[in-house]
Short mmCIF file of C-alpha atoms and ligand atoms in Angstrom, two decimals:
data_model
loop_
_atom_site.label_atom_id
_atom_site.label_comp_id
_atom_site.label_asym_id
_atom_site.label_seq_id
_atom_site.Cartn_x
_atom_site.Cartn_y
_atom_site.Cartn_z
CA UNK A 14 0.00 0.00 0.00
CA UNK A 15 1.30 3.45 -0.87
CA UNK A 16 1.06 5.74 2.14
CA UNK A 17 1.21 9.48 2.32
CA UNK A 18 4.73 10.77 2.97
CA UNK A 19 3.26 13.67 4.88
CA UNK A 20 1.28 11.43 7.23
CA UNK A 21 4.22 9.09 7.76
CA UNK A 22 6.54 11.94 8.61
CA UNK A 23 4.05 13.45 11.06
CA UNK A 24 3.41 10.06 12.63
CA UNK A 25 7.09 9.30 13.07
CA UNK A 26 7.86 12.69 14.55
CA UNK A 27 4.98 12.22 16.99
CA UNK A 28 6.03 8.72 17.99
CA UNK A 29 9.65 9.73 18.53
CA UNK A 30 8.85 12.85 20.52
CA UNK A 31 5.95 11.25 22.43
CA UNK A 32 8.06 8.19 23.27
CA UNK A 33 10.96 10.30 24.46
CA UNK A 34 8.67 12.44 26.62
CA UNK A 35 6.96 9.39 28.11
CA UNK A 36 10.34 7.87 28.99
CA UNK A 37 11.54 11.10 30.58
CA UNK A 38 8.27 11.38 32.56
CA UNK A 39 8.57 7.83 33.83
CA UNK A 40 12.15 8.32 34.96
CA UNK A 41 11.21 11.60 36.67
CA UNK A 42 8.32 9.94 38.51
CA UNK A 43 10.49 7.07 39.73
CA UNK A 44 13.19 9.47 40.89
CA UNK A 45 10.65 11.63 42.67
CA UNK A 46 9.10 8.61 44.37
CA UNK A 47 12.50 7.43 45.60
CA UNK A 48 13.41 10.78 47.05
CA UNK A 49 9.97 11.14 48.69
CA UNK A 50 10.39 7.69 50.20
CA UNK A 51 13.82 8.55 51.52
CA UNK A 52 12.49 11.72 53.10
CA UNK A 53 9.57 9.89 54.68
CA UNK A 54 11.83 7.20 56.09
CA UNK A 55 14.16 9.79 57.55
CA UNK A 56 11.23 11.55 59.15
CA UNK A 57 9.81 8.29 60.60
CA UNK A 58 13.23 7.39 61.94
CA UNK A 59 13.63 10.83 63.53
CA UNK A 60 10.22 10.60 65.18
CA UNK A 61 11.04 7.11 66.46
CA UNK A 62 14.31 8.31 67.97
CA UNK A 63 12.72 11.37 69.59
CA UNK A 64 9.77 9.36 70.89
CA UNK A 65 12.06 6.68 72.26
CA UNK A 66 14.36 9.09 74.00
CA UNK A 67 11.49 11.12 75.47
CA UNK A 68 9.58 8.13 76.77
CA UNK A 69 9.19 8.88 80.44
CA UNK A 70 9.55 6.07 82.83
CA UNK A 71 7.20 6.37 85.78
CA UNK A 72 8.50 5.01 89.09
CA UNK A 73 5.90 2.30 88.82
CA UNK A 74 7.42 1.29 85.52
CA UNK A 75 4.67 2.84 83.37
CA UNK A 76 5.53 4.92 80.31
CA UNK A 77 3.94 7.81 78.53
CA UNK A 78 4.69 10.06 75.55
CA UNK A 79 5.28 13.77 75.83
CA UNK A 80 2.36 15.02 73.86
CA UNK A 81 -0.48 17.39 73.85
CA UNK A 82 -3.92 17.33 72.36
CA UNK A 83 -4.28 18.89 68.86
CA UNK A 84 -7.40 20.88 68.02
CA UNK A 85 -9.39 19.27 65.15
CA UNK A 86 -8.26 22.08 62.77
CA UNK A 87 -4.62 21.54 63.70
CA UNK A 88 -5.02 17.81 63.28
CA UNK A 89 -6.57 18.34 59.86
CA UNK A 90 -3.89 20.75 58.65
CA UNK A 91 -1.08 18.31 59.47
CA UNK A 92 -2.99 15.22 58.42
CA UNK A 93 -0.35 13.98 56.01
CA UNK A 94 2.49 14.85 58.41
CA UNK A 95 1.00 13.08 61.38
CA UNK A 96 2.93 10.17 62.90
CA UNK A 97 1.37 7.42 65.02
CA UNK A 98 3.34 5.80 67.80
CA UNK A 99 2.56 2.75 69.85
CA UNK A 100 4.67 0.70 72.25
CA UNK A 101 4.23 -3.06 72.16
CA UNK A 102 5.36 -5.79 74.37
CA UNK A 103 7.02 -8.47 72.30
CA UNK A 104 4.13 -10.85 73.07
CA UNK A 105 1.78 -8.45 71.23
CA UNK A 106 0.22 -6.60 74.15
CA UNK A 107 -0.18 -2.87 73.54
CA UNK A 108 1.39 -0.87 76.37
CA UNK A 109 1.02 2.69 75.16
CA UNK A 110 -0.18 4.70 72.18
CA UNK A 111 -0.72 8.35 71.20
CA UNK A 112 -3.71 9.91 72.78
CA UNK A 113 -5.13 10.99 69.43
CA UNK A 114 -5.21 7.45 68.11
CA UNK A 115 -8.65 5.87 68.06
CA UNK A 116 -7.35 2.30 68.01
CA UNK A 117 -4.27 0.12 67.79
CA UNK A 118 -1.94 0.22 64.82
CA UNK A 119 -2.11 -2.92 62.65
CA UNK A 120 0.41 -5.30 64.14
CA UNK A 121 2.49 -7.85 62.28
CA UNK A 122 3.60 -10.33 64.91
CA UNK A 123 6.39 -11.84 62.85
CA UNK A 124 7.94 -8.41 62.32
CA UNK A 125 7.37 -7.59 65.99
CA UNK A 126 9.32 -10.69 66.92
CA UNK A 127 12.14 -9.68 64.59
CA UNK A 128 12.24 -6.21 66.18
CA UNK A 129 12.13 -7.85 69.61
CA UNK A 130 15.36 -9.56 68.60
CA UNK A 131 16.96 -6.13 68.21
CA UNK A 132 16.45 -5.36 64.48
CA UNK A 133 14.97 -2.26 62.87
CA UNK A 134 12.10 -3.47 60.68
CA UNK A 135 10.22 -1.53 58.00
CA UNK A 136 6.78 -2.51 56.68
CA UNK A 137 4.14 -1.08 54.34
CA UNK A 138 0.52 -1.86 55.01
CA UNK A 139 -2.87 -0.26 55.36
CA UNK A 140 -4.79 1.02 58.35
CA UNK A 141 -8.49 1.76 58.19
CA UNK A 142 -8.19 1.93 54.42
CA UNK A 143 -5.21 4.34 54.52
CA UNK A 144 -1.87 3.11 53.21
CA UNK A 145 0.80 3.50 55.89
CA UNK A 146 4.48 2.79 56.42
CA UNK A 147 5.62 1.43 59.82
CA UNK A 148 8.92 1.21 61.59
CA UNK A 149 9.35 -1.35 64.37
CA UNK A 150 11.96 0.19 66.64
CA UNK A 151 13.39 -2.02 69.39
CA UNK A 152 13.50 -0.22 72.74
CA UNK A 153 16.05 -2.53 74.34
CA UNK A 154 18.66 0.10 73.61
CA UNK A 155 16.97 2.28 76.34
CA UNK A 156 17.89 -0.17 79.01
CA UNK A 157 17.34 -3.65 80.30
CA UNK A 158 13.85 -2.70 81.55
CA UNK A 159 12.73 -2.26 77.96
CA UNK A 160 14.15 -5.54 76.69
CA UNK A 161 10.72 -6.75 75.70
CA UNK A 162 9.40 -3.43 74.32
CA UNK A 163 9.12 -2.34 70.70
CA UNK A 164 8.08 1.09 69.48
CA UNK A 165 6.01 1.14 66.28
CA UNK A 166 5.95 4.47 64.44
CA UNK A 167 3.69 4.76 61.40
CA UNK A 168 3.13 7.47 58.78
CA UNK A 169 0.33 7.71 56.19
CA UNK A 170 1.49 7.38 52.56
CA UNK A 171 -1.45 9.47 51.28
CA UNK A 172 0.62 12.67 50.99
CA UNK A 173 3.30 10.96 48.92
CA UNK A 174 0.77 9.13 46.73
CA UNK A 175 -1.26 12.28 46.13
CA UNK A 176 1.85 14.21 45.08
CA UNK A 177 2.97 11.40 42.76
CA UNK A 178 -0.56 11.28 41.30
CA UNK A 179 -0.59 14.99 40.64
CA UNK A 180 2.88 15.07 39.06
CA UNK A 181 2.05 11.92 37.05
CA UNK A 182 -1.17 13.37 35.62
CA UNK A 183 0.58 16.63 34.85
CA UNK A 184 3.35 14.84 32.94
CA UNK A 185 0.83 12.65 31.08
CA UNK A 186 -1.22 15.65 29.99
CA UNK A 187 1.99 17.47 28.98
CA UNK A 188 3.16 14.46 26.94
CA UNK A 189 -0.16 14.19 25.12
CA UNK A 190 -0.26 17.92 24.41
CA UNK A 191 3.30 18.05 23.13
CA UNK A 192 2.74 14.92 20.99
CA UNK A 193 -0.37 16.50 19.50
CA UNK A 194 1.57 19.69 18.83
CA UNK A 195 4.37 17.65 17.25
CA UNK A 196 1.89 15.90 14.96
CA UNK A 197 0.25 19.14 13.90
CA UNK A 198 3.59 20.92 13.48
CA UNK A 199 5.24 18.21 11.45
CA UNK A 200 2.09 17.69 9.38
CA UNK A 201 2.17 21.37 8.52
CA UNK A 202 5.93 21.40 7.90
CA UNK A 203 5.82 18.28 5.75
CA UNK A 204 2.99 19.84 3.77
CA UNK A 205 5.06 22.94 3.17
CA UNK A 206 8.16 20.92 2.32
CA UNK A 207 6.21 18.81 -0.18
CA UNK A 208 4.57 21.74 -1.91
CA UNK A 209 7.46 22.33 -4.35
CA UNK A 210 7.44 18.62 -5.23
CA UNK A 211 3.74 18.82 -6.09
CA UNK A 212 4.31 21.92 -8.13
CA UNK A 213 7.23 20.33 -9.99
CA UNK A 214 5.07 17.26 -10.65
CA UNK A 215 2.23 19.45 -11.91
CA UNK A 216 4.53 21.32 -14.27
CA UNK A 217 6.19 18.12 -15.47
CA UNK A 218 2.77 16.59 -16.06
CA UNK A 219 1.69 19.55 -18.13
CA UNK A 220 4.59 19.01 -20.52
CA UNK A 221 3.35 16.81 -23.35
CA UNK A 222 4.76 15.55 -26.63
CA UNK A 223 3.87 18.84 -28.26
CA UNK A 224 5.46 21.04 -25.60
CA UNK A 225 8.79 19.30 -25.02
CA UNK A 226 10.52 22.64 -25.42
CA UNK A 227 8.85 23.86 -22.19
CA UNK A 228 10.92 23.75 -19.04
CA UNK A 229 10.13 23.37 -15.36
CA UNK A 230 10.48 26.63 -13.44
CA UNK A 231 8.98 25.75 -10.07
CA UNK A 232 11.30 26.32 -7.13
CA UNK A 233 14.42 26.22 -9.28
CA UNK A 234 15.68 28.91 -6.90
CA UNK A 235 15.76 26.65 -3.84
CA UNK A 236 19.06 24.86 -3.48
CA UNK A 237 17.42 21.57 -2.42
CA UNK A 238 15.09 21.40 -5.38
CA UNK A 239 17.43 23.01 -7.86
CA UNK A 240 19.09 19.71 -8.72
CA UNK A 241 15.80 17.90 -9.23
CA UNK A 242 14.57 20.64 -11.53
CA UNK A 243 17.92 20.72 -13.38
CA UNK A 244 17.92 16.96 -13.84
CA UNK A 245 14.35 16.98 -15.12
CA UNK A 246 15.07 19.86 -17.48
CA UNK A 247 18.21 18.18 -18.80
CA UNK A 248 16.21 15.03 -19.33
CA UNK A 249 13.55 17.00 -21.17
CA UNK A 250 16.28 18.50 -23.33
CA UNK A 251 17.59 15.07 -24.19
CA UNK A 252 14.12 13.76 -24.94
CA UNK A 253 13.49 16.78 -27.14
CA UNK A 254 16.82 16.22 -28.90
CA UNK A 255 16.06 12.55 -29.52
CA UNK A 256 12.55 13.46 -30.63
CA UNK A 257 13.88 16.05 -33.04
CA UNK A 258 16.52 13.69 -34.42
CA UNK A 259 13.89 11.03 -34.94
CA UNK A 260 11.58 13.50 -36.66
CA UNK A 261 14.38 14.78 -38.91
CA UNK A 262 15.46 11.27 -39.70
CA UNK A 263 11.94 10.24 -40.70
CA UNK A 264 11.49 13.37 -42.78
CA UNK A 265 14.87 12.93 -44.51
CA UNK A 266 14.28 9.25 -45.08
CA UNK A 267 10.84 9.87 -46.61
CA UNK A 268 12.34 12.57 -48.79
CA UNK A 269 15.17 10.33 -50.00
CA UNK A 270 12.75 7.51 -50.78
CA UNK A 271 10.30 9.81 -52.51
CA UNK A 272 12.77 11.26 -55.04
CA UNK A 273 13.59 8.00 -56.85
CA UNK A 274 9.95 6.94 -56.64
CA UNK A 275 8.78 10.21 -58.20
CA UNK A 276 11.37 9.96 -60.96
CA UNK A 277 10.40 6.40 -61.69
CA UNK A 278 6.70 7.16 -61.69
CA UNK A 279 7.14 10.05 -64.12
CA UNK A 280 9.15 7.95 -66.49
CA UNK A 281 6.76 5.00 -66.36
CA UNK A 282 3.76 7.33 -66.81
CA UNK A 283 5.34 8.88 -69.85
CA UNK A 284 6.31 5.52 -71.33
CA UNK A 285 2.77 4.20 -71.01
CA UNK A 286 1.14 7.20 -72.59
CA UNK A 287 1.45 5.63 -76.07
CA UNK A 288 2.87 2.59 -77.81
CA UNK A 289 6.68 2.47 -77.76
CA UNK A 290 9.30 0.47 -79.53
CA UNK A 291 10.95 -2.44 -77.73
CA UNK A 292 14.18 -0.43 -77.45
CA UNK A 293 12.35 2.44 -75.75
CA UNK A 294 10.65 0.09 -73.29
CA UNK A 295 14.00 -1.43 -72.57
CA UNK A 296 15.54 1.95 -71.81
CA UNK A 297 12.69 2.88 -69.44
CA UNK A 298 12.92 -0.47 -67.68
CA UNK A 299 16.68 -0.14 -67.29
CA UNK A 300 16.36 3.30 -65.85
CA UNK A 301 13.63 2.07 -63.50
CA UNK A 302 15.88 -0.77 -62.43
CA UNK A 303 18.58 1.77 -61.58
CA UNK A 304 16.12 3.60 -59.34
CA UNK A 305 14.98 0.34 -57.75
CA UNK A 306 18.60 -0.58 -57.02
CA UNK A 307 19.11 2.84 -55.48
CA UNK A 308 15.92 2.48 -53.46
CA UNK A 309 16.91 -0.91 -52.10
CA UNK A 310 20.32 0.42 -51.17
CA UNK A 311 18.78 3.29 -49.24
CA UNK A 312 16.33 0.93 -47.56
CA UNK A 313 19.22 -1.36 -46.67
CA UNK A 314 21.15 1.57 -45.20
CA UNK A 315 18.14 2.79 -43.22
CA UNK A 316 17.64 -0.69 -41.85
CA UNK A 317 21.28 -0.86 -40.76
CA UNK A 318 20.95 2.47 -38.97
CA UNK A 319 17.66 1.46 -37.35
CA UNK A 320 19.33 -1.71 -36.06
CA UNK A 321 22.19 0.41 -34.76
CA UNK A 322 19.68 2.64 -32.91
CA UNK A 323 18.06 -0.32 -31.24
CA UNK A 324 21.47 -1.70 -30.25
CA UNK A 325 21.13 -4.83 -32.39
CA UNK A 326 23.87 -4.16 -34.91
CA UNK A 327 26.58 -6.66 -34.06
CA UNK A 328 24.60 -9.84 -34.37
CA UNK A 329 27.19 -12.27 -35.68
CA UNK A 330 30.80 -11.48 -34.72
CA UNK A 331 33.34 -14.03 -35.90
CA UNK A 332 37.06 -14.22 -36.50
CA UNK A 333 37.70 -12.36 -39.73
CA UNK A 334 40.88 -11.46 -41.61
CA UNK A 335 40.39 -7.75 -42.17
CA UNK A 336 43.09 -7.64 -44.93
CA UNK A 337 41.32 -10.40 -46.81
CA UNK A 338 37.85 -8.84 -46.54
CA UNK A 339 39.20 -5.43 -47.63
CA UNK A 340 41.01 -6.95 -50.62
CA UNK A 341 37.87 -8.74 -51.79
CA UNK A 342 35.73 -5.59 -51.62
CA UNK A 343 38.38 -3.55 -53.47
CA UNK A 344 38.64 -6.26 -56.13
CA UNK A 345 34.94 -5.86 -56.82
CA UNK A 346 35.40 -2.10 -57.26
CA UNK A 347 38.54 -2.31 -59.39
CA UNK A 348 36.69 -2.26 -62.75
CA UNK A 349 34.94 0.93 -61.68
CA UNK A 350 38.27 2.51 -60.64
CA UNK A 351 39.87 1.55 -63.93
CA UNK A 352 36.91 2.93 -65.83
CA UNK A 353 37.31 6.23 -64.05
CA UNK A 354 41.10 6.19 -64.33
CA UNK A 355 41.74 6.19 -60.62
CA UNK A 356 44.36 4.01 -59.00
CA UNK A 357 43.06 1.70 -56.26
CA UNK A 358 45.41 -0.30 -54.10
CA UNK A 359 45.78 -1.94 -50.73
CA UNK A 360 48.83 -1.75 -48.54
CA UNK A 361 49.03 -4.31 -45.80
CA UNK A 362 50.26 -7.81 -46.34
CA UNK A 363 49.71 -10.89 -44.22
CA UNK A 364 46.69 -11.15 -41.98
CA UNK A 365 44.99 -8.91 -39.44
CA UNK A 366 42.48 -10.98 -37.58
CA UNK A 367 39.69 -9.39 -35.56
CA UNK A 368 36.46 -10.53 -33.97
CA UNK A 369 33.90 -8.68 -36.10
CA UNK A 370 30.77 -9.12 -38.17
CA UNK A 371 32.13 -9.73 -41.70
CA UNK A 372 28.98 -8.43 -43.43
CA UNK A 373 29.22 -5.13 -41.57
CA UNK A 374 32.98 -4.91 -42.21
CA UNK A 375 32.32 -5.30 -45.96
CA UNK A 376 29.78 -2.50 -45.73
CA UNK A 377 32.38 -0.25 -44.05
CA UNK A 378 35.08 -0.89 -46.64
CA UNK A 379 32.59 -0.56 -49.47
CA UNK A 380 31.35 2.81 -48.20
CA UNK A 381 34.87 4.19 -47.74
CA UNK A 382 35.97 3.00 -51.18
CA UNK A 383 32.76 4.22 -52.79
CA UNK A 384 33.27 7.71 -51.37
CA UNK A 385 36.95 7.82 -52.28
CA UNK A 386 36.28 6.70 -55.87
CA UNK A 387 33.32 9.06 -56.16
CA UNK A 388 35.22 12.16 -55.10
CA UNK A 389 38.65 11.45 -56.61
CA UNK A 390 39.06 12.82 -60.11
CA UNK A 391 40.66 10.82 -62.96
CA UNK A 392 44.38 10.32 -62.58
CA UNK A 393 44.01 10.29 -58.81
CA UNK A 394 44.89 7.65 -56.33
CA UNK A 395 42.90 5.76 -53.68
CA UNK A 396 44.93 3.83 -51.17
CA UNK A 397 43.74 1.55 -48.38
CA UNK A 398 46.03 0.53 -45.54
CA UNK A 399 45.24 -2.17 -42.98
CA UNK A 400 47.37 -2.18 -39.83
CA UNK A 401 47.10 -4.55 -36.91
CA UNK A 402 48.34 -3.88 -33.41
CA UNK A 403 47.98 -5.69 -30.12
CA UNK A 404 44.40 -4.64 -29.42
CA UNK A 405 43.05 -3.04 -32.57
CA UNK A 406 42.97 -3.18 -36.35
CA UNK A 407 43.04 0.09 -38.33
CA UNK A 408 41.55 0.50 -41.78
CA UNK A 409 42.78 3.67 -43.44
CA UNK A 410 41.24 5.07 -46.63
CA UNK A 411 43.16 7.91 -48.32
CA UNK A 412 42.49 9.59 -51.62
CA UNK A 413 43.71 12.49 -53.70
CA UNK A 414 40.27 14.08 -54.08
CA UNK A 415 39.16 17.49 -52.81
CA UNK A 416 39.10 16.40 -49.14
CA UNK A 417 36.54 17.66 -46.65
CA UNK A 418 37.39 21.32 -47.04
CA UNK A 419 36.82 23.75 -44.21
CA UNK A 420 33.79 21.92 -42.82
CA UNK A 421 34.28 20.07 -39.56
CA UNK A 422 34.81 16.46 -40.71
CA UNK A 423 32.62 15.30 -37.78
CA UNK A 424 29.61 16.77 -39.62
CA UNK A 425 29.99 14.27 -42.44
CA UNK A 426 29.11 11.44 -40.06
CA UNK A 427 25.63 12.87 -39.49
CA UNK A 428 22.81 11.07 -41.22
CA UNK A 429 21.82 12.51 -44.61
CA UNK A 430 24.61 15.06 -44.38
CA UNK A 431 26.21 15.93 -47.70
CA UNK A 432 28.50 18.78 -48.49
CA UNK A 433 27.29 21.28 -51.02
CA UNK A 434 27.12 19.28 -54.25
CA UNK A 435 28.13 22.37 -56.22
CA UNK A 436 31.57 21.93 -54.72
CA UNK A 437 32.29 18.97 -56.95
CA UNK A 438 30.15 19.96 -59.96
CA UNK A 439 29.55 16.30 -60.51
CA UNK A 440 26.21 14.56 -60.67
CA UNK A 441 27.95 11.26 -60.09
CA UNK A 442 28.82 12.25 -56.55
CA UNK A 443 25.18 12.66 -55.51
CA UNK A 444 24.57 10.32 -52.62
CA UNK A 445 22.15 9.88 -49.77
CA UNK A 446 24.50 10.95 -47.04
CA UNK A 447 24.13 7.71 -45.09
CA UNK A 448 27.45 6.02 -45.93
CA UNK A 449 29.68 7.58 -43.24
CA UNK A 450 26.85 7.45 -40.68
CA UNK A 451 26.78 3.69 -41.21
CA UNK A 452 30.57 3.45 -40.98
CA UNK A 453 30.39 5.22 -37.62
CA UNK A 454 27.49 3.09 -36.36
CA UNK A 455 29.35 -0.12 -37.29
CA UNK A 456 32.59 1.06 -35.67
CA UNK A 457 30.74 1.96 -32.47
CA UNK A 458 28.81 -1.30 -32.50
CA UNK A 459 32.17 -3.10 -32.42
CA UNK A 460 33.48 -0.85 -29.64
CA UNK A 461 35.71 1.02 -32.08
CA UNK A 462 35.62 4.49 -33.62
CA UNK A 463 36.16 6.43 -36.81
CA UNK A 464 37.92 9.68 -37.68
CA UNK A 465 37.91 11.84 -40.78
CA UNK A 466 40.58 14.40 -41.68
CA UNK A 467 42.07 16.33 -44.56
CA UNK A 468 45.45 15.04 -45.66
CA UNK A 469 48.30 17.51 -45.58
CA UNK A 470 48.92 16.84 -49.26
CA UNK A 471 45.21 17.38 -50.06
CA UNK A 472 42.55 14.71 -50.25
CA UNK A 473 40.64 12.94 -47.56
CA UNK A 474 41.62 10.37 -44.99
CA UNK A 475 39.08 8.29 -43.07
CA UNK A 476 40.41 5.95 -40.39
CA UNK A 477 38.35 3.21 -38.78
CA UNK A 478 39.59 1.47 -35.65
CA UNK A 479 38.12 -1.89 -34.67
CA UNK A 480 39.10 -3.66 -31.46
CA UNK A 481 40.36 -7.17 -32.20
CA UNK A 482 38.02 -8.39 -29.49
CA UNK A 483 37.77 -11.88 -28.10
CA UNK A 484 40.39 -14.13 -29.70
CA UNK A 485 39.66 -17.70 -30.73
N1 ATP B 12 36.57 10.77 -49.69
C1 ATP B 12 35.86 11.89 -49.60
N2 ATP B 12 36.32 13.05 -50.14
C2 ATP B 12 35.59 14.19 -50.04
N3 ATP B 12 34.38 14.28 -49.43
C3 ATP B 12 33.89 13.16 -48.90
C4 ATP B 12 34.59 11.93 -48.95
N4 ATP B 12 33.84 11.00 -48.30
C5 ATP B 12 32.72 11.64 -47.87
N5 ATP B 12 32.74 12.94 -48.24
C6 ATP B 12 31.72 13.95 -47.96
O1 ATP B 12 30.89 13.43 -46.93
C7 ATP B 12 29.56 13.37 -47.35
C8 ATP B 12 28.88 12.21 -46.69
O2 ATP B 12 29.38 10.99 -47.15
P1 ATP B 12 28.49 9.74 -47.06
O3 ATP B 12 29.23 8.57 -47.54
O4 ATP B 12 27.93 9.70 -45.70
O5 ATP B 12 27.30 10.11 -48.02
P2 ATP B 12 27.23 10.04 -49.58
O6 ATP B 12 28.42 9.36 -50.09
O7 ATP B 12 26.96 11.42 -50.04
O8 ATP B 12 25.94 9.17 -49.77
P3 ATP B 12 25.83 7.60 -49.65
O9 ATP B 12 27.13 7.11 -49.12
O10 ATP B 12 24.71 7.39 -48.71
O11 ATP B 12 25.56 7.14 -51.02
C9 ATP B 12 29.62 13.27 -48.82
O12 ATP B 12 28.45 13.74 -49.43
C10 ATP B 12 30.80 14.16 -49.13
O13 ATP B 12 30.40 15.50 -49.13
MG1 MG B 13 29.07 7.49 -49.40
#
């Protein structure tokens, strides 16, 4: 069950504070009770000593206390302070008691016997419904004549109990009040502390797919919430970026697919308008085939990039000789290079084994060679170099074409990015702008990278690094 943070916080604060207060109250009550008890005992003991020492022996052996009658008001005003004294013979016969006592104190014969043996004995009990504390005080210390006499002094516990009751109730009421105040206070505070969170949530909720450029402003000026707001805004920025990229990609892709389709449709429309000769039909079909080939290449490229986006690009890595794969791809392109009058060669003998997907590696080499051949004018030179080192294999494609010019070479790796076609004045160089993006995606999928630069002697250099990966 999901509970309210506010309620939980208030509840915990109340429990902690209430518990602490209750514990403190309990300890205070116990301490108070102990000190009251000590005081009472001291007072009983004092009375016992005074009474014992002031017992007057009559010549006939009788005893009496020095005392005087209290008026009823006086008796009432000192009710809790009053002490009762009675002298017992050890066989339980009462010899003497205060004049103001209406009857004998409750006697515990076993304790009387103990006191008769010379011990001080304390006992709590009740007398006429009043709780009392008694001290059995042996009188033998007054002389041999009192060997069998014990003085019992008793005090009511009502005063002590009433005080403890009052203090106890006061502390209980205080604890409850403070706990209630703690609950209300922390409920209020938690509400205030949570308000920015609610506001941030409200603002975040209001941002939809169409308003991703909106930002959260709530409480961005409070240090505690600043980070949350910053993180959310950064995340929104990233989502917006990804959204934009996706939108641009879809738009560019549709555009690239539409051009060949439109061209083909126009041509087919025109061809069908009237009867044509077999040669004319053939020409139209050939041109359509060209467009279809172009379309399937673009579709293939888009698929590769989509797989790269979903992280499913390196499906089948295996041990591959990079020199061998490069040589085979270049061999396929050699007729085209010869036709154009461009030299195409591969430096790098022996083998350079790496753990890669051979299909993707072919695509990389093909794209680099295609670009180099496309942009290098007749009489130029395209040179591939494959180098292997401990951890990585490098494939280097250099040409003597125009190079990347003043544009940041990183830009050429963006999808659908092409430099101004006017720069080359060559229809043949028209491409989709996906080749280098694929090269980069493949390199990254293998944990490698790619770099493009202008050569110092003119021309372009693109270098792909592939980690050799797990060795068989
Ligand atoms: N060897 C090179 N020399 C000069 N410019 C290059 C070279 N290789 C790439 N470029 C520039 O980078 C751009 C992007 O290259 P990329 O391979 O991604 O696309 P493309 O070749 O135009 O199209 P595609 O490869 O999809 O058919 C090219 O249009 C070109 O402007
Ligand atoms: Mg290309």
